Amino acid sequence: MADLEEAIDVTRQAVKVTPNDHLDRVGLLSNLGVQLGDRFSRTGAMTDLEEAIDMARQAVKVTPNDHLDRAGLLSNLGARLGNRYERTRMTADLEEAISVAREAVKVMPDDYPGRAGYLNNLGVLLGNRYLRTMTMADLEEAINVTQEAIKATPEDHPNRARWLSNLGLRLGDRFSRTGVMTDLEEAIDVTRQAVKVTPNDHLDRAGLLSNLGVQLGDRFSRTGAMTDLAEAIRVTREAIEATPEDHPDRAGRLNNLGLRLTNRYERTGAMADLEEAINATRKAIKATPEDHPDRARLLSNLGVQLGDRFSRTGVMADLEEAINVARETVEATPEDHPDRPSLFNNLGTQLSNRYWRTGKLECLDEAILTGRKAIKATPNDHPARAGLLSNLGVQLGNRFSRTGVMADLEEAINVVREAIEATPDDHLDRAILLNNLGVRLGSRYERTGAMADLEEAIDVTREAIKATPEDHPGRTT
């Protein structure tokens, strides 16, 4: 940091003493903007980012349209606007960032060495817009331009690892949306390549390891392979160890560790993992500014973990805190935000837990209402929809058990069937869905005496057992 601080001071002095019409002024403004952007990336100080954007705008403004350096200046401005969007979620910044990034690519000859960097920047911005709007055209273009950037970059180029990592992120996004395993496999492969060619002491290595951990965690969630989960935890720990305490990315990496430890707790029942997960997520929240757009997601994860601890220990304080943070996340998240369905789902889960503890039917009614909202806000082709349908089915089944209203049981069976149809045969969650269907069909048999329901209930429960790993804690329940 000392070198960066000195560089900023020296460049400021140079800008200050350079006349407005001097040929060197554009380069100095651009350099100062880049340096301030680098300091923002390290410290998260918004004043640095605002000044970096101002410097970049000034540099673009005084540069003729046909100047060779204009593309680089536009790309820098786009990158800084993208940084501000990531911090504030102001869509105007993202739209302008994409516009100037496109212009940078457009004015640069195809064979220009710096073009790969401009393509990569455009891919990052398009990926961010996809995450906000879920428009597949943005994601496809992001993947295409990033692949083009990699293709144009020599094997030994120092930025190649970063481009590979960005491609891995976008492929991971596409897997999350479509469930196509080849995308996830390729994402893991290119991220491993990025880690492999990055020196242990490189500033980017922690981020690359963190990305690899996320992708391995996703594969575990799909296949149940414990080797993937163990590696995900290991590389995420390594990423955190390589991240300074005051680094703005540390919170996200702590959150990722919390998620992976929660996954392991759910598989093994080891309380030490759940306790560490809660501690890591609390640290992540503490390190995240109150106005940061990612704070809601971190709070939601904490709520899930506290709910898990309540389910294990029965401590009501955990459940009440889980419900409070879940409500806070829903209220703090815009109506059109793609995370909103999962936040509703998490709130519904905790309300269901309170119903089971207190017997208050209004808790279950609210859980069902939030579950319906989650499904309504989720595209029909989204892989997460199956899980939301499953949860709604469980809640409706619970209400039937309490009230005896057959309409709830019929709907429960229908939504669980829909969830199963949307779940690949090799998905780890398929066994849970089949078991839930068996329970609901058994309930209908008990009410109506229809042997077809009992026969199907036995068949799907056998199938659920067959699809459950021998060491899975849910196999005996």
Coordinates of C-alpha atoms in Angstrom, one line a residue:
M1 CA 0.0 0.0 0.0
A2 CA 2.8 2.4 0.7
D3 CA 3.9 2.3 -2.9
L4 CA 0.4 3.0 -4.1
E5 CA 0.0 5.9 -1.7
E6 CA 3.2 7.4 -3.0
A7 CA 2.2 6.9 -6.6
I8 CA -1.1 8.7 -6.0
D9 CA 0.6 11.6 -4.3
V10 CA 3.2 12.0 -7.1
T11 CA 0.5 11.8 -9.8
R12 CA -1.7 14.3 -8.1
Q13 CA 1.3 16.7 -8.0
A14 CA 1.9 16.1 -11.7
V15 CA -1.7 16.8 -12.6
K16 CA -1.7 19.9 -10.5
V17 CA 1.3 21.5 -12.2
T18 CA 0.3 20.4 -15.8
P19 CA -1.6 23.0 -17.9
N20 CA -5.1 22.0 -19.1
D21 CA -4.0 22.1 -22.7
H22 CA -0.8 20.1 -22.2
L23 CA -0.5 16.8 -24.2
D24 CA 0.5 14.9 -21.2
R25 CA -2.5 15.9 -19.1
V26 CA -4.8 13.2 -20.4
G27 CA -2.3 10.4 -19.5
L28 CA -1.8 11.9 -16.0
L29 CA -5.6 12.1 -15.4
S30 CA -6.0 8.5 -16.6
N31 CA -3.1 7.2 -14.4
L32 CA -4.5 9.0 -11.4
G33 CA -7.9 7.5 -12.0
V34 CA -6.4 4.0 -12.3
Q35 CA -4.4 4.4 -9.1
L36 CA -7.4 5.7 -7.2
G37 CA -9.5 2.8 -8.5
D38 CA -6.8 0.4 -7.3
R39 CA -6.9 1.9 -3.8
F40 CA -10.6 1.7 -3.7
S41 CA -10.4 -2.0 -4.6
R42 CA -8.0 -2.5 -1.7
T43 CA -9.8 -0.3 0.9
G44 CA -13.4 0.1 -0.3
A45 CA -13.2 3.9 0.2
M46 CA -16.0 5.5 -1.9
T47 CA -14.2 8.8 -2.0
D48 CA -11.4 7.2 -4.0
L49 CA -13.9 5.6 -6.4
E50 CA -15.8 8.9 -6.9
E51 CA -12.5 10.7 -7.7
A52 CA -11.4 7.9 -10.0
I53 CA -14.6 8.2 -12.0
D54 CA -14.2 12.0 -12.2
M55 CA -10.6 11.6 -13.4
A56 CA -11.6 9.1 -16.0
R57 CA -14.4 11.3 -17.3
Q58 CA -12.1 14.3 -17.6
A59 CA -9.6 12.2 -19.5
V60 CA -12.3 10.9 -22.0
K61 CA -13.7 14.4 -22.4
V62 CA -10.5 16.0 -23.6
T63 CA -9.5 13.1 -25.9
P64 CA -10.5 13.4 -29.6
N65 CA -12.8 10.6 -30.9
D66 CA -10.1 9.4 -33.3
H67 CA -7.3 9.2 -30.8
L68 CA -5.7 5.8 -30.3
D69 CA -5.8 6.1 -26.5
R70 CA -9.6 6.8 -26.4
A71 CA -10.5 3.1 -26.2
G72 CA -8.4 2.6 -23.2
L73 CA -9.8 5.7 -21.5
L74 CA -13.4 4.6 -22.2
S75 CA -12.6 1.1 -20.9
N76 CA -11.2 2.5 -17.7
L77 CA -14.3 4.7 -17.2
G78 CA -16.5 1.7 -17.7
A79 CA -14.6 -0.4 -15.2
R80 CA -14.9 2.3 -12.5
L81 CA -18.6 2.8 -13.2
G82 CA -19.0 -0.9 -12.9
N83 CA -17.2 -0.8 -9.5
R84 CA -19.7 1.9 -8.3
Y85 CA -22.6 -0.2 -9.5
E86 CA -21.3 -3.2 -7.5
R87 CA -21.3 -1.0 -4.4
T88 CA -24.5 1.0 -4.9
R89 CA -26.6 -1.1 -7.4
M90 CA -27.4 2.1 -9.3
T91 CA -28.5 0.7 -12.7
A92 CA -27.7 4.0 -14.4
D93 CA -24.0 3.4 -13.6
L94 CA -24.2 -0.1 -15.0
E95 CA -25.9 1.0 -18.2
E96 CA -23.4 3.8 -18.8
A97 CA -20.5 1.4 -18.0
I98 CA -21.8 -1.1 -20.7
S99 CA -22.3 1.7 -23.2
V100 CA -18.7 3.1 -22.8
A101 CA -17.2 -0.5 -22.7
R102 CA -19.0 -1.3 -26.0
E103 CA -17.6 1.9 -27.5
A104 CA -14.1 1.0 -26.4
V105 CA -14.3 -2.4 -28.1
K106 CA -15.9 -0.9 -31.2
V107 CA -13.1 1.7 -31.8
M108 CA -10.3 -0.7 -31.3
P109 CA -8.9 -2.8 -34.3
D110 CA -9.4 -6.5 -34.0
D111 CA -5.7 -7.2 -33.9
Y112 CA -4.8 -4.6 -31.3
P113 CA -3.1 -6.2 -28.3
G114 CA -5.1 -4.4 -25.7
R115 CA -8.5 -5.4 -27.2
A116 CA -8.7 -8.6 -25.1
G117 CA -8.8 -6.5 -21.9
Y118 CA -11.6 -4.3 -23.2
L119 CA -13.5 -7.5 -24.2
N120 CA -13.0 -8.9 -20.7
N121 CA -14.2 -5.7 -19.1
L122 CA -17.4 -5.7 -21.3
G123 CA -17.9 -9.4 -20.3
V124 CA -17.8 -8.5 -16.5
L125 CA -20.3 -5.7 -17.0
L126 CA -22.7 -7.8 -19.0
G127 CA -22.4 -10.5 -16.4
N128 CA -23.4 -8.0 -13.7
R129 CA -26.4 -6.9 -15.7
Y130 CA -27.5 -10.5 -16.1
L131 CA -27.3 -11.0 -12.3
R132 CA -29.6 -8.0 -11.9
T133 CA -32.1 -8.7 -14.7
M134 CA -31.6 -12.4 -15.4
T135 CA -31.7 -11.7 -19.1
M136 CA -30.0 -14.7 -20.8
A137 CA -28.9 -12.6 -23.8
D138 CA -26.6 -10.7 -21.5
L139 CA -25.1 -13.8 -20.0
E140 CA -24.6 -15.4 -23.4
E141 CA -22.8 -12.3 -24.7
A142 CA -20.7 -12.1 -21.6
I143 CA -19.5 -15.7 -22.1
N144 CA -18.8 -15.0 -25.8
V145 CA -16.8 -11.9 -25.4
T146 CA -14.8 -13.4 -22.5
Q147 CA -14.0 -16.4 -24.6
E148 CA -12.9 -14.1 -27.4
A149 CA -10.7 -12.2 -24.9
I150 CA -9.0 -15.5 -23.8
K151 CA -8.5 -16.6 -27.4
A152 CA -6.7 -13.3 -28.2
T153 CA -4.4 -13.6 -25.1
P154 CA -1.1 -15.5 -25.2
E155 CA -0.7 -18.5 -22.9
D156 CA 2.0 -16.7 -20.9
H157 CA 0.2 -13.3 -20.6
P158 CA -0.1 -12.2 -16.9
N159 CA -3.8 -11.3 -17.4
R160 CA -4.9 -14.6 -18.8
A161 CA -5.6 -16.1 -15.4
R162 CA -8.0 -13.2 -14.7
W163 CA -9.8 -13.7 -18.0
L164 CA -10.1 -17.5 -17.3
S165 CA -11.5 -16.8 -13.9
N166 CA -14.1 -14.4 -15.3
L167 CA -15.2 -17.0 -17.8
G168 CA -15.5 -19.5 -15.0
L169 CA -17.8 -17.1 -13.1
R170 CA -20.1 -16.7 -16.2
L171 CA -20.2 -20.4 -16.9
G172 CA -21.1 -20.9 -13.3
D173 CA -23.9 -18.4 -13.6
R174 CA -25.2 -20.3 -16.6
F175 CA -25.1 -23.6 -14.7
S176 CA -27.1 -22.0 -11.9
R177 CA -29.7 -20.9 -14.4
T178 CA -29.9 -24.0 -16.6
G179 CA -28.5 -26.8 -14.5
V180 CA -26.3 -28.0 -17.4
M181 CA -23.4 -29.8 -15.8
T182 CA -21.0 -29.3 -18.7
D183 CA -21.0 -25.6 -17.9
L184 CA -20.1 -26.2 -14.2
E185 CA -17.4 -28.7 -15.2
E186 CA -15.9 -26.2 -17.6
A187 CA -16.1 -23.5 -15.0
I188 CA -14.1 -25.6 -12.5
D189 CA -11.6 -26.5 -15.2
V190 CA -10.9 -22.9 -16.3
T191 CA -10.7 -21.7 -12.7
R192 CA -8.2 -24.4 -11.8
Q193 CA -6.2 -23.3 -14.8
A194 CA -6.3 -19.7 -13.5
V195 CA -5.2 -20.8 -10.0
K196 CA -2.4 -23.0 -11.4
V197 CA -0.7 -20.2 -13.4
T198 CA -1.0 -17.6 -10.6
P199 CA 2.0 -17.2 -8.2
N200 CA 1.2 -17.9 -4.6
D201 CA 2.1 -14.3 -3.6
H202 CA 0.0 -12.7 -6.4
L203 CA -2.8 -10.3 -5.3
D204 CA -5.4 -12.1 -7.5
R205 CA -4.8 -15.6 -6.1
A206 CA -7.1 -15.2 -3.1
G207 CA -10.0 -14.2 -5.4
L208 CA -9.3 -17.1 -7.8
L209 CA -9.3 -19.6 -4.9
S210 CA -12.5 -18.2 -3.6
N211 CA -14.2 -18.6 -7.0
L212 CA -13.0 -22.2 -7.2
G213 CA -14.4 -22.8 -3.8
V214 CA -17.8 -21.6 -4.9
Q215 CA -17.8 -23.7 -8.0
L216 CA -16.8 -26.9 -6.1
G217 CA -19.5 -26.1 -3.6
D218 CA -22.0 -25.9 -6.4
R219 CA -20.9 -29.3 -7.7
F220 CA -21.2 -30.8 -4.3
S221 CA -24.7 -29.5 -4.0
R222 CA -25.6 -31.2 -7.3
T223 CA -23.8 -34.5 -6.9
G224 CA -23.2 -34.9 -3.1
A225 CA -19.5 -35.7 -3.7
M226 CA -17.8 -35.0 -0.3
T227 CA -14.4 -34.7 -2.0
D228 CA -15.7 -31.6 -3.7
L229 CA -17.0 -30.1 -0.4
A230 CA -13.7 -30.8 1.4
E231 CA -11.7 -29.1 -1.3
A232 CA -14.1 -26.2 -1.4
I233 CA -13.6 -25.6 2.3
R234 CA -9.9 -26.0 2.0
V235 CA -9.4 -23.5 -0.9
T236 CA -11.8 -21.0 0.7
R237 CA -9.8 -21.1 4.0
E238 CA -6.7 -20.5 1.9
A239 CA -8.4 -17.6 0.2
I240 CA -9.3 -16.0 3.6
E241 CA -5.8 -16.5 4.9
A242 CA -4.4 -14.6 1.9
T243 CA -6.9 -11.8 2.3
P244 CA -5.9 -8.8 4.6
E245 CA -8.3 -8.2 7.6
D246 CA -9.3 -4.8 6.1
H247 CA -9.8 -5.9 2.5
P248 CA -13.3 -5.3 1.2
D249 CA -13.5 -8.8 -0.3
R250 CA -12.8 -10.5 3.0
A251 CA -16.5 -10.4 4.0
G252 CA -17.6 -12.3 0.8
R253 CA -15.0 -15.0 1.4
L254 CA -16.0 -15.4 5.0
N255 CA -19.6 -15.8 3.9
N256 CA -18.6 -18.4 1.3
L257 CA -16.8 -20.4 4.1
G258 CA -19.9 -20.2 6.2
L259 CA -22.0 -21.6 3.3
R260 CA -19.6 -24.5 2.8
L261 CA -19.4 -25.3 6.5
T262 CA -23.2 -25.3 6.6
N263 CA -23.3 -27.7 3.7
R264 CA -20.9 -30.1 5.7
Y265 CA -23.0 -29.7 8.8
E266 CA -26.1 -30.7 6.9
R267 CA -24.4 -33.8 5.6
T268 CA -22.5 -34.9 8.7
G269 CA -24.4 -33.3 11.6
A270 CA -21.1 -32.0 13.1
M271 CA -22.0 -29.1 15.4
A272 CA -18.5 -27.7 15.2
D273 CA -19.0 -26.9 11.5
L274 CA -22.3 -25.1 12.2
E275 CA -20.8 -23.1 15.0
E276 CA -17.9 -22.0 12.8
A277 CA -20.3 -21.2 10.0
I278 CA -22.3 -18.9 12.2
N279 CA -19.1 -17.2 13.5
A280 CA -17.7 -16.7 10.0
T281 CA -21.0 -15.2 8.7
R282 CA -21.2 -12.9 11.7
K283 CA -17.7 -11.7 10.9
A284 CA -18.7 -11.2 7.3
I285 CA -21.7 -9.1 8.3
K286 CA -19.6 -7.0 10.8
A287 CA -17.1 -6.3 8.0
T288 CA -19.9 -5.1 5.6
P289 CA -21.1 -1.5 5.6
E290 CA -24.7 -1.0 6.5
D291 CA -25.5 0.4 3.1
H292 CA -23.8 -2.3 1.1
P293 CA -26.1 -4.2 -1.3
D294 CA -24.6 -7.6 -0.4
R295 CA -25.5 -7.1 3.3
A296 CA -29.0 -8.5 2.9
R297 CA -27.7 -11.8 1.4
L298 CA -25.2 -12.2 4.3
L299 CA -28.0 -11.6 6.8
S300 CA -30.2 -14.2 5.1
N301 CA -27.4 -16.8 5.2
L302 CA -27.0 -16.1 9.0
G303 CA -30.7 -16.6 9.4
V304 CA -30.6 -20.0 7.7
Q305 CA -27.7 -21.0 10.0
L306 CA -29.4 -19.9 13.1
G307 CA -32.5 -21.7 12.0
D308 CA -30.4 -24.9 11.6
R309 CA -29.0 -24.4 15.1
F310 CA -32.5 -24.0 16.5
S311 CA -33.6 -27.2 14.8
R312 CA -30.7 -29.0 16.5
T313 CA -30.8 -27.4 20.0
G314 CA -34.3 -25.9 20.4
V315 CA -33.0 -22.6 21.6
M316 CA -35.7 -20.1 20.8
A317 CA -33.3 -17.1 20.8
D318 CA -31.7 -18.5 17.7
L319 CA -35.1 -18.9 16.0
E320 CA -36.3 -15.4 16.8
E321 CA -33.0 -13.9 15.6
A322 CA -33.3 -16.0 12.4
I323 CA -36.8 -14.7 11.8
N324 CA -35.8 -11.1 12.5
V325 CA -32.9 -11.1 10.1
A326 CA -34.9 -12.9 7.4
R327 CA -37.6 -10.2 7.7
E328 CA -34.9 -7.5 7.5
T329 CA -33.4 -8.9 4.4
V330 CA -36.8 -9.1 2.6
E331 CA -37.6 -5.5 3.5
A332 CA -34.2 -4.2 2.4
T333 CA -34.3 -5.9 -1.0
P334 CA -36.0 -4.3 -4.0
E335 CA -39.1 -5.9 -5.5
D336 CA -37.3 -6.7 -8.8
H337 CA -34.1 -8.1 -7.3
P338 CA -33.3 -11.7 -8.4
D339 CA -32.3 -12.6 -4.8
R340 CA -35.8 -11.8 -3.5
P341 CA -37.3 -15.3 -4.0
S342 CA -34.6 -17.0 -2.0
L343 CA -35.0 -14.4 0.8
F344 CA -38.8 -15.1 0.9
N345 CA -38.0 -18.8 1.0
N346 CA -35.6 -18.5 3.9
L347 CA -38.2 -16.4 5.8
G348 CA -40.8 -19.1 5.2
T349 CA -38.6 -21.8 6.5
Q350 CA -38.0 -20.0 9.8
L351 CA -41.7 -19.2 10.2
S352 CA -42.4 -22.9 9.6
N353 CA -39.9 -23.7 12.4
R354 CA -41.7 -21.4 14.7
Y355 CA -45.0 -23.0 13.9
W356 CA -43.6 -26.4 14.9
R357 CA -42.3 -25.0 18.1
T358 CA -45.4 -22.9 19.1
G359 CA -48.3 -24.5 17.2
K360 CA -49.4 -21.0 16.1
L361 CA -51.2 -21.6 12.8
E362 CA -50.7 -17.9 11.7
C363 CA -46.9 -18.7 11.5
L364 CA -47.6 -21.5 9.0
D365 CA -50.1 -19.4 7.1
E366 CA -47.4 -16.7 6.7
A367 CA -44.8 -19.3 5.7
I368 CA -47.1 -20.5 2.9
L369 CA -47.8 -16.9 1.8
T370 CA -44.1 -16.1 1.5
G371 CA -43.5 -19.4 -0.3
R372 CA -46.0 -18.5 -2.9
K373 CA -44.4 -15.1 -3.3
A374 CA -41.0 -16.8 -3.8
I375 CA -42.4 -19.1 -6.5
K376 CA -44.2 -16.3 -8.3
A377 CA -41.0 -14.3 -8.6
T378 CA -39.0 -17.2 -10.0
P379 CA -38.8 -18.0 -13.7
N380 CA -40.4 -21.3 -14.7
D381 CA -37.0 -22.5 -16.1
H382 CA -34.9 -21.6 -13.1
P383 CA -33.3 -24.6 -11.3
A384 CA -34.1 -23.0 -7.9
R385 CA -37.8 -23.3 -8.6
A386 CA -37.9 -27.0 -7.8
G387 CA -36.6 -26.4 -4.3
L388 CA -39.2 -23.6 -3.7
L389 CA -42.0 -25.8 -4.9
S390 CA -40.8 -28.6 -2.6
N391 CA -40.8 -26.3 0.4
L392 CA -44.3 -25.0 -0.4
G393 CA -45.4 -28.6 -0.7
V394 CA -44.1 -29.4 2.8
Q395 CA -45.8 -26.4 4.3
L396 CA -49.1 -27.2 2.6
G397 CA -48.8 -30.8 3.8
N398 CA -48.2 -29.5 7.3
R399 CA -51.3 -27.4 7.2
F400 CA -53.3 -30.3 6.0
S401 CA -52.1 -32.3 9.0
R402 CA -53.3 -29.6 11.3
T403 CA -56.6 -28.6 9.6
G404 CA -57.6 -31.6 7.5
V405 CA -58.3 -29.4 4.5
M406 CA -58.0 -31.7 1.5
A407 CA -57.3 -28.8 -0.9
D408 CA -54.0 -28.2 0.9
L409 CA -53.0 -31.9 0.5
E410 CA -54.0 -32.0 -3.2
E411 CA -51.9 -28.8 -3.9
A412 CA -49.0 -30.2 -1.9
I413 CA -49.0 -33.4 -4.0
N414 CA -49.2 -31.3 -7.2
V415 CA -46.4 -28.9 -6.4
V416 CA -44.1 -31.7 -5.2
R417 CA -44.7 -33.6 -8.5
E418 CA -43.9 -30.4 -10.4
A419 CA -40.6 -30.1 -8.4
I420 CA -39.6 -33.7 -9.2
E421 CA -40.3 -33.2 -12.9
A422 CA -38.0 -30.2 -12.9
T423 CA -35.2 -32.0 -11.0
P424 CA -32.5 -34.1 -12.9
D425 CA -32.3 -37.8 -12.1
D426 CA -28.8 -37.4 -10.8
H427 CA -29.5 -34.4 -8.5
L428 CA -28.7 -34.8 -4.8
D429 CA -32.1 -33.2 -3.8
R430 CA -34.1 -35.6 -5.9
A431 CA -34.3 -38.2 -3.0
I432 CA -35.7 -35.5 -0.7
L433 CA -38.4 -34.6 -3.2
L434 CA -39.3 -38.2 -3.7
N435 CA -39.5 -38.8 0.0
N436 CA -41.8 -35.8 0.4
L437 CA -44.1 -37.0 -2.3
G438 CA -44.2 -40.4 -0.6
V439 CA -45.3 -38.8 2.7
R440 CA -48.0 -36.8 1.0
L441 CA -49.3 -39.7 -1.0
G442 CA -49.4 -41.7 2.3
S443 CA -51.4 -39.0 3.9
R444 CA -53.9 -39.1 1.1
Y445 CA -54.2 -42.9 1.3
E446 CA -54.9 -42.6 5.0
R447 CA -57.7 -40.2 4.3
T448 CA -59.3 -41.8 1.2
G449 CA -58.2 -45.5 1.3
A450 CA -57.0 -45.3 -2.4
M451 CA -54.6 -48.2 -2.8
A452 CA -53.0 -46.5 -5.9
D453 CA -51.7 -43.8 -3.6
L454 CA -50.2 -46.3 -1.2
E455 CA -48.6 -48.3 -4.0
E456 CA -47.1 -45.1 -5.5
A457 CA -46.0 -43.9 -2.0
I458 CA -44.1 -47.1 -1.5
D459 CA -42.5 -47.0 -4.9
V460 CA -41.3 -43.4 -4.6
T461 CA -40.0 -43.9 -1.1
R462 CA -38.0 -46.9 -2.3
E463 CA -36.6 -44.8 -5.1
A464 CA -35.7 -42.1 -2.6
I465 CA -33.8 -44.5 -0.4
K466 CA -31.9 -45.9 -3.5
A467 CA -30.9 -42.3 -4.5
T468 CA -29.6 -41.4 -1.0
P469 CA -25.9 -41.9 -0.2
E470 CA -25.2 -44.6 2.5
D471 CA -23.6 -42.0 4.8
H472 CA -26.3 -39.4 4.5
P473 CA -28.0 -38.5 7.8
G474 CA -31.4 -38.3 6.1
R475 CA -31.3 -41.9 5.0
T476 CA -32.6 -43.3 8.3
T477 CA -35.4 -40.8 8.9

